[in-house]
Tab-separated table of C-alpha atoms in Angstrom:
chain	number	residue	atom	x	y	z
A	1	UNK	CA	-0.086	0.039	-0.008
A	2	UNK	CA	3.014	2.281	-0.147
A	3	UNK	CA	1.770	3.799	-3.282
A	4	UNK	CA	-1.623	4.687	-1.868
A	5	UNK	CA	-2.123	8.463	-1.965
A	6	UNK	CA	-2.187	9.941	1.415
A	7	UNK	CA	-3.856	13.258	2.475
A	8	UNK	CA	-4.342	15.149	5.400
A	9	UNK	CA	-7.530	17.429	5.714
A	10	UNK	CA	-7.502	20.308	8.212
A	11	UNK	CA	-10.892	21.312	8.997
A	12	UNK	CA	-12.374	18.025	7.893
A	13	UNK	CA	-15.279	18.545	10.129
A	14	UNK	CA	-16.567	21.599	8.118
A	15	UNK	CA	-18.652	21.236	4.902
A	16	UNK	CA	-15.833	21.764	2.354
A	17	UNK	CA	-13.260	19.758	4.182
A	18	UNK	CA	-15.663	16.692	4.797
A	19	UNK	CA	-16.687	16.851	1.081
A	20	UNK	CA	-13.057	16.782	-0.072
A	21	UNK	CA	-12.175	14.060	2.362
A	22	UNK	CA	-15.028	11.797	1.255
A	23	UNK	CA	-14.433	12.239	-2.542
A	24	UNK	CA	-10.693	11.711	-2.217
A	25	UNK	CA	-11.203	8.498	-0.111
A	26	UNK	CA	-13.753	7.228	-2.393
A	27	UNK	CA	-11.094	7.971	-5.204
A	28	UNK	CA	-8.746	5.725	-3.205
A	29	UNK	CA	-6.779	7.946	-1.050
A	30	UNK	CA	-6.092	7.362	2.631
A	31	UNK	CA	-7.369	10.532	4.359
A	32	UNK	CA	-6.519	11.744	7.801
A	33	UNK	CA	-8.975	14.527	9.289
A	34	UNK	CA	-6.997	16.841	11.549
A	35	UNK	CA	-8.729	18.820	14.103
A	36	UNK	CA	-8.059	20.756	17.306
A	37	UNK	CA	-10.374	18.252	18.725
A	38	UNK	CA	-9.272	14.936	17.674
A	39	UNK	CA	-12.507	13.253	19.140
A	40	UNK	CA	-14.572	15.406	16.720
A	41	UNK	CA	-12.379	14.438	13.903
A	42	UNK	CA	-12.622	10.768	14.778
A	43	UNK	CA	-16.417	11.217	14.958
A	44	UNK	CA	-16.549	12.849	11.641
A	45	UNK	CA	-14.447	10.122	10.056
A	46	UNK	CA	-16.636	7.395	11.534
A	47	UNK	CA	-19.778	9.131	10.070
A	48	UNK	CA	-18.182	9.334	6.729
A	49	UNK	CA	-17.262	5.674	6.778
A	50	UNK	CA	-20.715	4.797	7.621
A	51	UNK	CA	-21.782	6.468	4.572
A	52	UNK	CA	-19.085	4.880	2.483
A	53	UNK	CA	-17.721	1.710	4.229
A	54	UNK	CA	-14.938	1.389	1.582
A	55	UNK	CA	-13.574	4.867	2.473
A	56	UNK	CA	-10.248	5.017	4.340
A	57	UNK	CA	-10.781	7.942	6.670
A	58	UNK	CA	-9.426	8.327	10.071
A	59	UNK	CA	-9.611	11.268	12.692
A	60	UNK	CA	-6.563	12.706	14.449
A	61	UNK	CA	-5.060	15.892	16.009
A	62	UNK	CA	-3.514	18.572	13.727
A	63	UNK	CA	0.024	17.331	14.780
A	64	UNK	CA	-0.676	13.795	13.672
A	65	UNK	CA	-2.518	14.819	10.409
A	66	UNK	CA	0.541	16.645	9.598
A	67	UNK	CA	3.114	14.129	10.780
A	68	UNK	CA	1.495	11.384	8.650
A	69	UNK	CA	0.852	13.249	5.273
A	70	UNK	CA	3.034	15.293	2.895
A	71	UNK	CA	-0.006	16.788	1.073
A	72	UNK	CA	-2.365	18.684	3.592
A	73	UNK	CA	-5.602	20.249	2.437
A	74	UNK	CA	-6.212	23.511	4.529
A	75	UNK	CA	-10.094	23.761	4.652
A	76	UNK	CA	-10.699	25.818	7.690
A	77	UNK	CA	-12.387	29.328	7.416
A	78	UNK	CA	-9.927	31.943	6.077
A	79	UNK	CA	-10.083	33.780	9.481
A	80	UNK	CA	-8.498	30.746	11.023
A	81	UNK	CA	-6.082	29.864	8.237
A	82	UNK	CA	-3.384	32.405	8.921
A	83	UNK	CA	-3.017	31.612	12.521
A	84	UNK	CA	-3.114	27.857	11.792
A	85	UNK	CA	-0.134	28.276	9.228
A	86	UNK	CA	1.682	30.230	11.802
A	87	UNK	CA	1.219	27.669	14.636
A	88	UNK	CA	1.822	24.558	12.466
A	89	UNK	CA	3.671	25.519	9.350
A	90	UNK	CA	7.067	24.507	10.834
A	91	UNK	CA	5.911	21.160	11.612
A	92	UNK	CA	5.262	20.270	7.914
A	93	UNK	CA	7.822	18.155	6.395
A	94	UNK	CA	10.211	19.594	3.892
A	95	UNK	CA	8.568	19.434	0.497
A	96	UNK	CA	5.146	19.072	1.839
A	97	UNK	CA	2.350	20.665	-0.137
A	98	UNK	CA	-0.310	22.854	1.522
A	99	UNK	CA	-3.568	22.990	-0.560
A	100	UNK	CA	-5.363	26.347	0.057
A	101	UNK	CA	-9.036	26.174	-0.463
A	102	UNK	CA	-9.972	29.193	1.621
A	103	UNK	CA	-11.863	32.335	0.525
A	104	UNK	CA	-11.775	35.723	2.214
A	105	UNK	CA	-15.587	36.258	1.756
A	106	UNK	CA	-17.638	37.288	4.816
A	107	UNK	CA	-21.368	37.452	5.344
A	108	UNK	CA	-22.746	40.549	6.588
A	109	UNK	CA	-26.496	40.512	7.293
A	110	UNK	CA	-26.705	37.426	5.045
A	111	UNK	CA	-24.928	39.488	2.304
A	112	UNK	CA	-21.539	38.050	1.005
A	113	UNK	CA	-18.545	40.373	0.643
A	114	UNK	CA	-15.066	39.935	-0.569
A	115	UNK	CA	-12.690	41.275	2.073
A	116	UNK	CA	-9.334	41.758	0.360
A	117	UNK	CA	-6.277	40.694	2.340
A	118	UNK	CA	-3.371	43.127	2.491
A	119	UNK	CA	-1.376	40.496	0.358
A	120	UNK	CA	-4.239	40.465	-2.427
A	121	UNK	CA	-5.662	37.041	-1.919
A	122	UNK	CA	-5.851	34.523	0.958
A	123	UNK	CA	-3.409	32.465	-0.964
A	124	UNK	CA	-0.855	35.069	-0.855
A	125	UNK	CA	-1.660	35.796	2.764
A	126	UNK	CA	-0.804	32.269	3.599
A	127	UNK	CA	2.254	32.113	1.565
A	128	UNK	CA	3.686	34.964	3.323
A	129	UNK	CA	3.180	33.023	6.664
A	130	UNK	CA	4.496	29.551	5.456
A	131	UNK	CA	8.128	28.613	5.830
A	132	UNK	CA	10.165	28.179	2.738
A	133	UNK	CA	10.418	24.471	2.906
A	134	UNK	CA	6.772	24.061	2.228
A	135	UNK	CA	5.007	24.532	-1.011
A	136	UNK	CA	1.556	26.212	-1.420
A	137	UNK	CA	-1.086	25.653	-4.284
A	138	UNK	CA	-4.691	26.501	-4.550
A	139	UNK	CA	-7.691	24.678	-5.803
A	140	UNK	CA	-11.282	23.801	-4.936
A	141	UNK	CA	-11.797	27.500	-4.163
A	142	UNK	CA	-14.847	27.881	-6.566
A	143	UNK	CA	-16.335	24.472	-5.967
A	144	UNK	CA	-19.677	24.297	-4.073
A	145	UNK	CA	-19.188	22.644	-0.674
A	146	UNK	CA	-22.658	21.388	-0.529
A	147	UNK	CA	-22.137	19.466	-4.020
A	148	UNK	CA	-18.784	18.191	-2.850
A	149	UNK	CA	-20.506	16.310	0.200
A	150	UNK	CA	-22.929	14.502	-2.069
A	151	UNK	CA	-20.523	12.046	-3.568
A	152	UNK	CA	-23.029	10.598	-5.832
A	153	UNK	CA	-23.315	13.896	-7.854
A	154	UNK	CA	-20.743	14.310	-10.691
A	155	UNK	CA	-18.793	17.485	-10.264
A	156	UNK	CA	-18.552	17.853	-14.021
A	157	UNK	CA	-16.486	21.166	-14.116
A	158	UNK	CA	-13.242	22.863	-14.332
A	159	UNK	CA	-11.162	23.230	-11.313
A	160	UNK	CA	-8.716	26.342	-11.292
A	161	UNK	CA	-5.253	25.524	-10.022
A	162	UNK	CA	-2.651	28.208	-9.017
A	163	UNK	CA	0.505	27.842	-7.017
A	164	UNK	CA	3.797	29.048	-5.804
A	165	UNK	CA	5.686	27.220	-8.533
A	166	UNK	CA	5.005	25.243	-11.693
A	167	UNK	CA	6.050	22.008	-9.756
A	168	UNK	CA	3.361	22.897	-7.033
A	169	UNK	CA	0.751	23.395	-9.592
A	170	UNK	CA	1.602	20.211	-11.344
A	171	UNK	CA	1.377	18.310	-8.164
A	172	UNK	CA	-1.964	19.762	-7.311
A	173	UNK	CA	-3.337	19.311	-10.764
A	174	UNK	CA	-2.556	15.607	-10.603
A	175	UNK	CA	-4.446	15.661	-7.378
A	176	UNK	CA	-7.573	17.268	-8.796
A	177	UNK	CA	-7.595	14.609	-11.733
A	178	UNK	CA	-8.088	11.928	-9.225
A	179	UNK	CA	-11.599	13.158	-8.671
A	180	UNK	CA	-13.873	11.944	-11.451
A	181	UNK	CA	-15.402	14.887	-13.448
A	182	UNK	CA	-12.863	17.585	-12.476
A	183	UNK	CA	-10.586	18.944	-15.125
A	184	UNK	CA	-7.557	21.034	-13.632
A	185	UNK	CA	-7.090	24.221	-15.396
A	186	UNK	CA	-3.600	25.901	-14.672
A	187	UNK	CA	-4.300	29.536	-13.764
A	188	UNK	CA	-0.520	30.261	-13.106
A	189	UNK	CA	1.059	31.885	-10.201
A	190	UNK	CA	-0.529	32.462	-6.743
A	191	UNK	CA	-1.458	36.018	-7.707
A	192	UNK	CA	-4.223	34.261	-9.931
A	193	UNK	CA	-5.929	33.484	-6.453
A	194	UNK	CA	-7.056	37.330	-6.519
A	195	UNK	CA	-9.319	36.441	-9.331
A	196	UNK	CA	-10.365	32.958	-8.302
A	197	UNK	CA	-11.299	33.867	-4.740
A	198	UNK	CA	-13.445	36.441	-6.185
A	199	UNK	CA	-15.084	34.014	-8.512
A	200	UNK	CA	-16.358	32.088	-5.557
A	201	UNK	CA	-18.169	35.247	-4.418
A	202	UNK	CA	-19.678	35.416	-7.886
A	203	UNK	CA	-20.646	31.833	-7.605
A	204	UNK	CA	-22.384	32.542	-4.156
A	205	UNK	CA	-24.212	35.451	-5.740
A	206	UNK	CA	-25.417	33.405	-8.711
A	207	UNK	CA	-26.588	30.426	-6.362
A	208	UNK	CA	-28.581	33.171	-4.523
A	209	UNK	CA	-29.933	34.859	-7.648
A	210	UNK	CA	-30.806	31.655	-9.501
A	211	UNK	CA	-31.816	29.504	-6.297
A	212	UNK	CA	-29.085	26.980	-6.919
A	213	UNK	CA	-26.368	25.500	-4.795
A	214	UNK	CA	-24.406	24.077	-7.702
A	215	UNK	CA	-22.935	27.295	-9.558
A	216	UNK	CA	-19.628	26.396	-10.908
A	217	UNK	CA	-17.221	27.113	-13.784
A	218	UNK	CA	-15.968	25.672	-17.024
A	219	UNK	CA	-13.630	27.362	-19.338
A	220	UNK	CA	-14.121	26.922	-22.996
A	221	UNK	CA	-11.346	27.465	-25.670
A	222	UNK	CA	-8.490	25.855	-23.432
B	1	UNK	CA	-38.653	48.966	-40.137
B	2	UNK	CA	-39.591	50.781	-36.938
B	3	UNK	CA	-39.217	47.546	-34.913
B	4	UNK	CA	-35.576	47.128	-36.063
B	5	UNK	CA	-33.136	46.954	-33.252
B	6	UNK	CA	-30.825	50.107	-33.468
B	7	UNK	CA	-27.373	50.219	-31.904
B	8	UNK	CA	-24.596	52.655	-31.603
B	9	UNK	CA	-21.131	51.289	-31.155
B	10	UNK	CA	-18.735	53.743	-29.932
B	11	UNK	CA	-15.162	52.733	-30.881
B	12	UNK	CA	-16.259	50.539	-33.714
B	13	UNK	CA	-12.874	50.756	-35.483
B	14	UNK	CA	-11.267	48.666	-32.532
B	15	UNK	CA	-11.298	44.866	-32.484
B	16	UNK	CA	-14.156	44.455	-29.805
B	17	UNK	CA	-16.423	47.207	-31.187
B	18	UNK	CA	-15.933	45.872	-34.825
B	19	UNK	CA	-16.871	42.233	-33.608
B	20	UNK	CA	-19.849	43.473	-31.819
B	21	UNK	CA	-21.066	45.684	-34.591
B	22	UNK	CA	-20.679	42.721	-37.024
B	23	UNK	CA	-22.386	40.164	-34.991
B	24	UNK	CA	-25.197	42.397	-34.053
B	25	UNK	CA	-25.732	43.519	-37.595
B	26	UNK	CA	-25.777	39.906	-38.870
B	27	UNK	CA	-28.367	39.360	-36.270
B	28	UNK	CA	-30.633	42.078	-37.751
B	29	UNK	CA	-29.742	45.250	-35.832
B	30	UNK	CA	-29.092	48.569	-37.654
B	31	UNK	CA	-25.553	49.711	-36.422
B	32	UNK	CA	-24.041	52.923	-36.361
B	33	UNK	CA	-20.261	53.081	-35.562
B	34	UNK	CA	-19.364	56.343	-33.900
B	35	UNK	CA	-15.858	57.726	-34.078
B	36	UNK	CA	-13.934	60.955	-33.371
B	37	UNK	CA	-13.048	60.651	-37.110
B	38	UNK	CA	-16.335	59.809	-38.996
B	39	UNK	CA	-14.325	59.056	-42.136
B	40	UNK	CA	-12.507	56.180	-40.400
B	41	UNK	CA	-16.036	54.969	-38.953
B	42	UNK	CA	-17.547	55.028	-42.576
B	43	UNK	CA	-14.384	53.180	-43.912
B	44	UNK	CA	-14.672	50.434	-41.133
B	45	UNK	CA	-18.476	50.233	-41.754
B	46	UNK	CA	-17.678	49.711	-45.553
B	47	UNK	CA	-15.336	47.135	-44.717
B	48	UNK	CA	-17.674	45.228	-42.576
B	49	UNK	CA	-20.333	45.421	-45.247
B	50	UNK	CA	-18.003	44.061	-47.958
B	51	UNK	CA	-17.523	40.876	-45.607
B	52	UNK	CA	-21.242	40.800	-44.947
B	53	UNK	CA	-23.349	42.622	-47.712
B	54	UNK	CA	-26.539	42.084	-45.753
B	55	UNK	CA	-25.189	43.835	-42.684
B	56	UNK	CA	-26.771	47.160	-41.981
B	57	UNK	CA	-23.796	49.033	-40.809
B	58	UNK	CA	-22.922	52.874	-41.120
B	59	UNK	CA	-20.280	54.975	-39.871
B	60	UNK	CA	-20.850	58.433	-38.166
B	61	UNK	CA	-19.414	60.880	-35.664
B	62	UNK	CA	-19.966	60.274	-31.940
B	63	UNK	CA	-22.630	62.887	-32.038
B	64	UNK	CA	-24.670	61.333	-34.704
B	65	UNK	CA	-24.125	57.695	-33.297
B	66	UNK	CA	-25.537	59.021	-30.067
B	67	UNK	CA	-28.407	61.085	-31.524
B	68	UNK	CA	-29.652	58.054	-33.735
B	69	UNK	CA	-29.549	55.248	-31.077
B	70	UNK	CA	-30.902	54.757	-27.471
B	71	UNK	CA	-28.693	51.773	-26.998
B	72	UNK	CA	-24.976	52.730	-27.168
B	73	UNK	CA	-22.046	50.105	-26.733
B	74	UNK	CA	-19.003	51.921	-25.383
B	75	UNK	CA	-16.221	49.682	-26.853
B	76	UNK	CA	-13.134	51.985	-26.571
B	77	UNK	CA	-10.220	51.481	-24.194
B	78	UNK	CA	-11.014	51.900	-20.543
B	79	UNK	CA	-8.564	54.955	-20.381
B	80	UNK	CA	-10.652	56.681	-23.018
B	81	UNK	CA	-14.124	55.630	-21.443
B	82	UNK	CA	-14.201	58.068	-18.502
B	83	UNK	CA	-13.409	61.089	-20.607
B	84	UNK	CA	-15.778	59.877	-23.450
B	85	UNK	CA	-18.611	59.743	-20.785
B	86	UNK	CA	-17.815	63.156	-19.397
B	87	UNK	CA	-17.870	64.653	-23.040
B	88	UNK	CA	-20.870	62.861	-24.428
B	89	UNK	CA	-23.071	61.567	-21.461
B	90	UNK	CA	-25.271	64.602	-21.359
B	91	UNK	CA	-26.030	64.296	-25.122
B	92	UNK	CA	-27.509	60.691	-24.552
B	93	UNK	CA	-31.349	60.596	-24.721
B	94	UNK	CA	-33.426	60.032	-21.499
B	95	UNK	CA	-33.607	56.390	-20.913
B	96	UNK	CA	-30.610	55.515	-23.090
B	97	UNK	CA	-28.865	52.405	-22.134
B	98	UNK	CA	-24.927	52.620	-22.365
B	99	UNK	CA	-23.355	49.209	-22.537
B	100	UNK	CA	-19.965	49.041	-20.865
B	101	UNK	CA	-17.682	46.368	-22.357
B	102	UNK	CA	-14.351	47.981	-20.918
B	103	UNK	CA	-11.811	46.318	-18.688
B	104	UNK	CA	-9.205	48.094	-16.665
B	105	UNK	CA	-6.331	45.964	-17.623
B	106	UNK	CA	-3.099	47.379	-18.815
B	107	UNK	CA	-0.069	45.608	-20.555
B	108	UNK	CA	3.354	46.215	-18.829
B	109	UNK	CA	6.120	44.542	-20.794
B	110	UNK	CA	3.534	42.219	-22.397
B	111	UNK	CA	2.257	41.307	-18.914
B	112	UNK	CA	-1.476	42.069	-18.340
B	113	UNK	CA	-2.161	43.551	-15.065
B	114	UNK	CA	-5.565	44.712	-13.516
B	115	UNK	CA	-5.486	48.225	-12.462
B	116	UNK	CA	-8.328	48.797	-9.900
B	117	UNK	CA	-10.261	52.150	-10.466
B	118	UNK	CA	-10.883	54.128	-7.307
B	119	UNK	CA	-14.504	53.128	-7.667
B	120	UNK	CA	-13.805	49.335	-7.649
B	121	UNK	CA	-14.431	48.587	-11.304
B	122	UNK	CA	-14.648	50.307	-14.894
B	123	UNK	CA	-18.449	49.893	-14.658
B	124	UNK	CA	-18.526	51.906	-11.466
B	125	UNK	CA	-16.008	54.587	-12.643
B	126	UNK	CA	-18.273	55.159	-15.657
B	127	UNK	CA	-21.583	55.071	-13.447
B	128	UNK	CA	-20.015	57.778	-11.480
B	129	UNK	CA	-19.599	60.055	-14.414
B	130	UNK	CA	-22.897	59.246	-16.335
B	131	UNK	CA	-25.825	61.598	-15.774
B	132	UNK	CA	-28.809	60.299	-14.029
B	133	UNK	CA	-31.085	59.960	-17.051
B	134	UNK	CA	-28.821	57.382	-18.524
B	135	UNK	CA	-28.730	53.748	-17.586
B	136	UNK	CA	-25.599	51.696	-17.546
B	137	UNK	CA	-25.231	47.751	-17.874
B	138	UNK	CA	-22.071	45.572	-18.591
B	139	UNK	CA	-21.628	42.575	-20.815
B	140	UNK	CA	-19.083	41.289	-23.326
B	141	UNK	CA	-16.331	42.006	-20.935
B	142	UNK	CA	-14.904	38.373	-20.737
B	143	UNK	CA	-15.572	37.574	-24.446
B	144	UNK	CA	-12.531	37.319	-26.650
B	145	UNK	CA	-12.283	40.093	-29.243
B	146	UNK	CA	-10.603	38.034	-31.762
B	147	UNK	CA	-13.364	35.543	-31.728
B	148	UNK	CA	-16.083	38.055	-31.816
B	149	UNK	CA	-14.643	39.396	-35.190
B	150	UNK	CA	-14.951	35.780	-36.923
B	151	UNK	CA	-18.574	35.807	-37.321
B	152	UNK	CA	-18.474	32.332	-38.719
B	153	UNK	CA	-17.474	30.909	-35.278
B	154	UNK	CA	-20.051	30.161	-32.780
B	155	UNK	CA	-19.421	31.831	-29.351
B	156	UNK	CA	-21.054	29.136	-27.519
B	157	UNK	CA	-20.677	30.346	-23.874
B	158	UNK	CA	-22.252	32.415	-21.083
B	159	UNK	CA	-22.196	36.177	-21.016
B	160	UNK	CA	-22.204	37.887	-17.553
B	161	UNK	CA	-24.422	40.762	-17.396
B	162	UNK	CA	-24.502	43.287	-14.674
B	163	UNK	CA	-26.160	46.587	-14.302
B	164	UNK	CA	-27.276	49.799	-12.343
B	165	UNK	CA	-30.802	48.381	-12.036
B	166	UNK	CA	-32.836	45.254	-12.551
B	167	UNK	CA	-34.386	46.976	-15.700
B	168	UNK	CA	-30.991	47.736	-17.222
B	169	UNK	CA	-29.924	44.207	-16.856
B	170	UNK	CA	-33.059	42.773	-18.374
B	171	UNK	CA	-32.686	45.099	-21.263
B	172	UNK	CA	-29.050	44.034	-21.698
B	173	UNK	CA	-29.754	40.413	-21.239
B	174	UNK	CA	-32.350	40.604	-24.032
B	175	UNK	CA	-29.639	42.109	-26.213
B	176	UNK	CA	-27.215	39.498	-25.528
B	177	UNK	CA	-29.762	36.628	-26.314
B	178	UNK	CA	-29.910	38.214	-29.888
B	179	UNK	CA	-26.337	36.917	-30.670
B	180	UNK	CA	-26.622	33.166	-31.384
B	181	UNK	CA	-24.789	30.967	-28.898
B	182	UNK	CA	-24.718	33.444	-26.020
B	183	UNK	CA	-26.680	32.876	-22.798
B	184	UNK	CA	-26.948	35.850	-20.640
B	185	UNK	CA	-26.136	35.122	-17.018
B	186	UNK	CA	-27.517	37.868	-14.597
B	187	UNK	CA	-24.600	38.637	-12.288
B	188	UNK	CA	-26.607	41.316	-10.442
B	189	UNK	CA	-25.663	45.052	-9.467
B	190	UNK	CA	-22.761	46.774	-11.020
B	191	UNK	CA	-20.358	45.790	-8.148
B	192	UNK	CA	-20.305	42.469	-9.794
B	193	UNK	CA	-17.952	44.114	-12.454
B	194	UNK	CA	-15.203	43.987	-9.853
B	195	UNK	CA	-15.192	40.276	-10.401
B	196	UNK	CA	-16.055	40.152	-14.017
B	197	UNK	CA	-13.431	42.498	-14.993
B	198	UNK	CA	-10.801	40.445	-13.283
B	199	UNK	CA	-12.058	37.400	-15.158
B	200	UNK	CA	-11.095	39.086	-18.346
B	201	UNK	CA	-7.589	39.128	-17.124
B	202	UNK	CA	-7.918	35.433	-16.180
B	203	UNK	CA	-8.997	34.668	-19.792
B	204	UNK	CA	-5.909	36.617	-21.144
B	205	UNK	CA	-3.748	34.670	-18.783
B	206	UNK	CA	-5.320	31.414	-19.729
B	207	UNK	CA	-5.100	32.274	-23.497
B	208	UNK	CA	-1.370	32.831	-23.042
B	209	UNK	CA	-0.643	29.691	-20.892
B	210	UNK	CA	-2.730	27.474	-23.194
B	211	UNK	CA	-1.892	29.159	-26.532
B	212	UNK	CA	-5.436	29.953	-27.322
B	213	UNK	CA	-7.390	32.946	-28.281
B	214	UNK	CA	-10.707	31.756	-27.429
B	215	UNK	CA	-10.586	31.291	-23.494
B	216	UNK	CA	-14.281	32.074	-22.331
B	217	UNK	CA	-16.761	30.894	-19.535
B	218	UNK	CA	-19.739	28.870	-18.964
B	219	UNK	CA	-21.482	28.648	-15.496
B	220	UNK	CA	-22.960	25.223	-14.813
B	221	UNK	CA	-25.558	24.669	-12.136
B	222	UNK	CA	-27.628	27.940	-12.856
């Protein structure tokens, strides 16, 4: 089993993290949900395994999820992501890849608003706080969390990938390709996250306007 | 012929304006290209008519293009759009609709960059300069100009529409639907242009990366 893909999912008790953990486990990965409260992570893992008995999902502490995996999906709300990276970044293995799925969108009176980080995007905000020995790339920012969680529904869309190096992007693109129905689209350097994170806001707005939960994107012509 | 759609296209001698003028004329509209140099506009119109003899396209001055039409597509570069609106906005008829297709993207050493207007977007920049009696809505911001010009190629994508009122958006959505292969997607108020204009930058970046000229978007789930 040494070739089995191993993934840590931080924030695996939230909607987006749970959905990604489930989809990757169904695709054959061994997934560790990392939480500040390992008991909650174990509970969430057990819940997902009941839904999909073949899924290889365990719950653990943040520290264990980091120690056991060299690809870590950071699926906690953006406001917690910077502090998480500052607290745990140095514990990540050399060459580890952090996959940032966060978006700096807040809801004020039910209305979503993009709150631009000083660095321009959540991705750049996190890169500025990660140690040099760790790589950062982004995907799954524009994918509806609710849709992710229903593993029977085909995603059937494009997934924009950006990252701090061509190698980071290639590594994440290969990961995206593991999920049926997703095509990775290479959006280039981390700066592209300034656009992609705003597209999440657009998807939220379109969902509201069209009474949908599934607004997502495809790029034609590439 | 009183029911024939009539459109003014300002900047109809540029790639985007020429493409829109041609596509709308083929779809049955009577189009007036407006230019600071009417002779150039007449020449461009004659050129388009040679390509498509059935197209109803004339060249004129800015003033005549405004006087003859109550829908005016503003297809000049963003840097000229603010001054144009300040010079000509008051001459537009009450209830006229200005269709903003501009994007505040500049090229520096061949590299495209989004230059955020103080108002947040080109659309809001122009709205702040237009008189109250004129409506403003946006579309065609993310559509590749080169593709527009080749009227034999199906556009086959979604076209985001935003505007200063639901009525403006509906009016522009109906216009978008005139072009075969385009589906209008209602992105809401003008503020949405902050996202849409950045998506143009994304399309430019994807074209470069994937050696294409046709990168464009579709929204699934709505």
